mmCIF file of C-alpha atoms in Angstrom:
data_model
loop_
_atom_site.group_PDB
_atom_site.id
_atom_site.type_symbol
_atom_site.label_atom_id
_atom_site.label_comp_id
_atom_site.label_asym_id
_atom_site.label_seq_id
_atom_site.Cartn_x
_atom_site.Cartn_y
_atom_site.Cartn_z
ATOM 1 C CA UNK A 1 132.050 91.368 75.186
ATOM 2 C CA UNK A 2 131.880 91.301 78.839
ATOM 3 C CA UNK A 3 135.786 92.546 78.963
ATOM 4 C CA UNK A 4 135.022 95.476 76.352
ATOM 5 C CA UNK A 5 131.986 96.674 78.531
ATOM 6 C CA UNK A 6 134.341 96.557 81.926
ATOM 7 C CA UNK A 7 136.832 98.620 80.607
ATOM 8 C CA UNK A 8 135.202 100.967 77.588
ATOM 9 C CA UNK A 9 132.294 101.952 80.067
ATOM 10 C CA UNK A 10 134.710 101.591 83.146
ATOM 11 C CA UNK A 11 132.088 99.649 85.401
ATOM 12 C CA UNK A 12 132.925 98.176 88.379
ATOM 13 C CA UNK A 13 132.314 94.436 88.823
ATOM 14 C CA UNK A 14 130.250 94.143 91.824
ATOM 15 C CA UNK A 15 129.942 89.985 92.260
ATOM 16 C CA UNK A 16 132.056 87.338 91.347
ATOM 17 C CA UNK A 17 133.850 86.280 87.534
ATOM 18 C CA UNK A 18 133.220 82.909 87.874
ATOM 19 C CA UNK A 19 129.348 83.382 88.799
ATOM 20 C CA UNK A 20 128.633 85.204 86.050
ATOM 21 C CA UNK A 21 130.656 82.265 83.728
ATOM 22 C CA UNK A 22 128.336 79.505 85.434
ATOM 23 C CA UNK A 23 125.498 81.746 84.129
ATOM 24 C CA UNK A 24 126.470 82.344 81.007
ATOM 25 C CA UNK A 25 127.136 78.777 80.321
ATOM 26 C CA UNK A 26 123.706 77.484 82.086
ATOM 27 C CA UNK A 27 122.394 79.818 79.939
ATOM 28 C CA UNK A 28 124.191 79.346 76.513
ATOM 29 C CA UNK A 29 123.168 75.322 77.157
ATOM 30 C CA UNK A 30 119.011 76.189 77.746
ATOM 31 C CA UNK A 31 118.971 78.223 74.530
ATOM 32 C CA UNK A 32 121.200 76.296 72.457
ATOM 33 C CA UNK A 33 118.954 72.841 73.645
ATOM 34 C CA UNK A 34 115.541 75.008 72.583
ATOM 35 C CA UNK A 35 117.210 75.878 69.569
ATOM 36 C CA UNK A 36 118.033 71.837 69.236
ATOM 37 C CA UNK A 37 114.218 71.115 70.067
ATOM 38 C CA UNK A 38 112.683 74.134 67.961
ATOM 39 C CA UNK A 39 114.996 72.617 65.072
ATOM 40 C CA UNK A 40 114.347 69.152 65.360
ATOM 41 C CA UNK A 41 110.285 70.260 64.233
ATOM 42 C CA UNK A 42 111.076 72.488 61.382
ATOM 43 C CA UNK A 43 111.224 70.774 57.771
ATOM 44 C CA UNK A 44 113.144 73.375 56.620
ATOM 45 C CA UNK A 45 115.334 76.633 57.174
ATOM 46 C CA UNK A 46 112.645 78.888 56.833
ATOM 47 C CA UNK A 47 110.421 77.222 59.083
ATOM 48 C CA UNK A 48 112.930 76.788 61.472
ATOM 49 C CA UNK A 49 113.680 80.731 61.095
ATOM 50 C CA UNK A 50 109.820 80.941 61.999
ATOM 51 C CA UNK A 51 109.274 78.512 64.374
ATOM 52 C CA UNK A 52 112.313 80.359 66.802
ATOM 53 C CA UNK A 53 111.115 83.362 66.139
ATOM 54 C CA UNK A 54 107.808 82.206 67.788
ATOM 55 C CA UNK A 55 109.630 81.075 70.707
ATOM 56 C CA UNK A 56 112.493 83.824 71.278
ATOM 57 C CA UNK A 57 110.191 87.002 70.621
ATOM 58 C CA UNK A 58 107.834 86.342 73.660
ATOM 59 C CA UNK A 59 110.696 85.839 75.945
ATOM 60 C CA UNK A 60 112.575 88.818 74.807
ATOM 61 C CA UNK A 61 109.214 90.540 75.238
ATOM 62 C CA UNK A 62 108.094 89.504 78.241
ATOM 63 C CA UNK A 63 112.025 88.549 80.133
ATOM 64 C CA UNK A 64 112.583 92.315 81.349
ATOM 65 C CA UNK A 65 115.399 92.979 78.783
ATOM 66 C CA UNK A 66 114.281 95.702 77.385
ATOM 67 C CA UNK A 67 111.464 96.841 79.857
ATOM 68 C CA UNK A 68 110.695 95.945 83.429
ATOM 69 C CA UNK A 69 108.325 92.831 83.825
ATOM 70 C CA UNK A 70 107.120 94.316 86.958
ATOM 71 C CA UNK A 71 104.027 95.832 85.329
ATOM 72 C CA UNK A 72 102.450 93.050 83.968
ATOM 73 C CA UNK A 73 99.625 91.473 85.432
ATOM 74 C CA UNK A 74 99.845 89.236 88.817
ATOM 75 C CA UNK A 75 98.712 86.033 87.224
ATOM 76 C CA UNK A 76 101.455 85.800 84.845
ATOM 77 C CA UNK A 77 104.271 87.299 86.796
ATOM 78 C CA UNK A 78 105.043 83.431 87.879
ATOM 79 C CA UNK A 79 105.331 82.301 84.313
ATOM 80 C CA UNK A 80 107.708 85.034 83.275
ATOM 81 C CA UNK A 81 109.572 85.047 86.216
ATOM 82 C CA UNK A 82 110.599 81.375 85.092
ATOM 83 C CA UNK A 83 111.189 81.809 80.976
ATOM 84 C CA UNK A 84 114.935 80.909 80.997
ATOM 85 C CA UNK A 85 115.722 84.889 79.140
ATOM 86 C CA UNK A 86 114.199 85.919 82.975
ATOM 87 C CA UNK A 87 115.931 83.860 84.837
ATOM 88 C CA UNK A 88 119.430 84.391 83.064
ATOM 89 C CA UNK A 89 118.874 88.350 82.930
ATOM 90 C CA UNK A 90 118.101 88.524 86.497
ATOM 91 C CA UNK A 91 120.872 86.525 88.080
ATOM 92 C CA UNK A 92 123.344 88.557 85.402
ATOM 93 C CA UNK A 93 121.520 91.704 86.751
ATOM 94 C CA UNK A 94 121.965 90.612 90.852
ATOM 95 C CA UNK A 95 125.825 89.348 90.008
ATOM 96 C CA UNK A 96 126.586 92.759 88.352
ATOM 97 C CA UNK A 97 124.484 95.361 90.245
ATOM 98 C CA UNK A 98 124.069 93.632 93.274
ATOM 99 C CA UNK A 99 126.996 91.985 93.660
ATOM 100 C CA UNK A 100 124.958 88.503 94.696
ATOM 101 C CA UNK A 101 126.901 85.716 95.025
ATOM 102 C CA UNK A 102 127.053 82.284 93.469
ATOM 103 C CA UNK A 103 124.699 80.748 96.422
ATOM 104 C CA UNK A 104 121.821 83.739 95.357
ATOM 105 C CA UNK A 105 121.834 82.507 91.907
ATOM 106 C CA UNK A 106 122.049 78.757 92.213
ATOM 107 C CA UNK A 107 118.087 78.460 92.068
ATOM 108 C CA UNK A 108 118.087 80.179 88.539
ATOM 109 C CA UNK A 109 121.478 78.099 87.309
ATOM 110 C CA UNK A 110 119.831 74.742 88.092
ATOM 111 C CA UNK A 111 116.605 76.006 86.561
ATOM 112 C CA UNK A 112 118.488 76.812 83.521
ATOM 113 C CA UNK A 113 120.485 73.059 83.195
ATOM 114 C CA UNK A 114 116.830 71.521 83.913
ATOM 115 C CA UNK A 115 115.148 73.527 80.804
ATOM 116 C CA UNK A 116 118.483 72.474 78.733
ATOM 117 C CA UNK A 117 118.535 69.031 79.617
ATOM 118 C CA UNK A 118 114.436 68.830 79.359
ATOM 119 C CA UNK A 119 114.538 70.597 76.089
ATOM 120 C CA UNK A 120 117.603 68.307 74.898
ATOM 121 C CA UNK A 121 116.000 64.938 75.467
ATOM 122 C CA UNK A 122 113.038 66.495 73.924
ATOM 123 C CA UNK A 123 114.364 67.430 70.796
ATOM 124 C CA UNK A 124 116.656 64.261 70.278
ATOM 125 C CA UNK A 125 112.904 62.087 70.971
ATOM 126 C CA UNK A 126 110.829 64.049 68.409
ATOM 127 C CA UNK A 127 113.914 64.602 66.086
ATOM 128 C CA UNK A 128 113.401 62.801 62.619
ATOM 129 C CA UNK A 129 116.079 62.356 59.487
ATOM 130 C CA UNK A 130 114.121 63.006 56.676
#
């Protein structure tokens, strides 16, 4: 995906390849260890199908993805400024407009492996066979 957007909307890279890997894969592990932890709660598929639902639409919401967070109130700017969707969107955002480098976005990348390793250990202590 990344490769078709480069060259079918001929943009410019600004940062680095590999930054923009570590991100992806900090980020791919947070949401695929909530996934593990929303999982390990739902009896079935279509609880699970409701239960991540409950979890992703908030953060796609409230992450600035598809509108600026900017112009929500003060007192939860701090909490959405650390949802993992906010945190992976803004350090793709600096590495591609900005052109930050992998030292800018190492706060957000650790971040991420803490809410994947928090949400892993987590799910694997609450997770039940049935």
């Amino acid at each position: 995906m990344l490769g078709f957007t480069l060259f079918t909307f001929e943009n410019a890279l600004e940062g680095s390849f590999g930054t923009i890997i570590m991100i992806f894969l900090s980020g791919n592990f947070a949401f695929s260890c909530i996934g593990i932890f929303v999982g390990s709660r739902a009896s079935n598929s279509q609880v699970g199908n409701g239960l991540i639902n409950a979890v992703t639409f908030p953060m796609m919401t409230l992450s600035g993805v598809f509108f600026s967070y900017q112009n929500f109130p003060e007192i939860v700017l701090p909490i959405i400024k650390n949802l993992p969707l906010t945190l992976m969107a803004d350090s793709l955002r600096a590495v591609f407009i900005e052109g930050a480098g992998f030292i800018s976005v190492i706060p957000a990348v650790i971040t991420l492996f803490i809410y994947g390793i928090v949400f892993l250990f987590a799910g694997n202590k609450i997770f039940r066979w049935s």
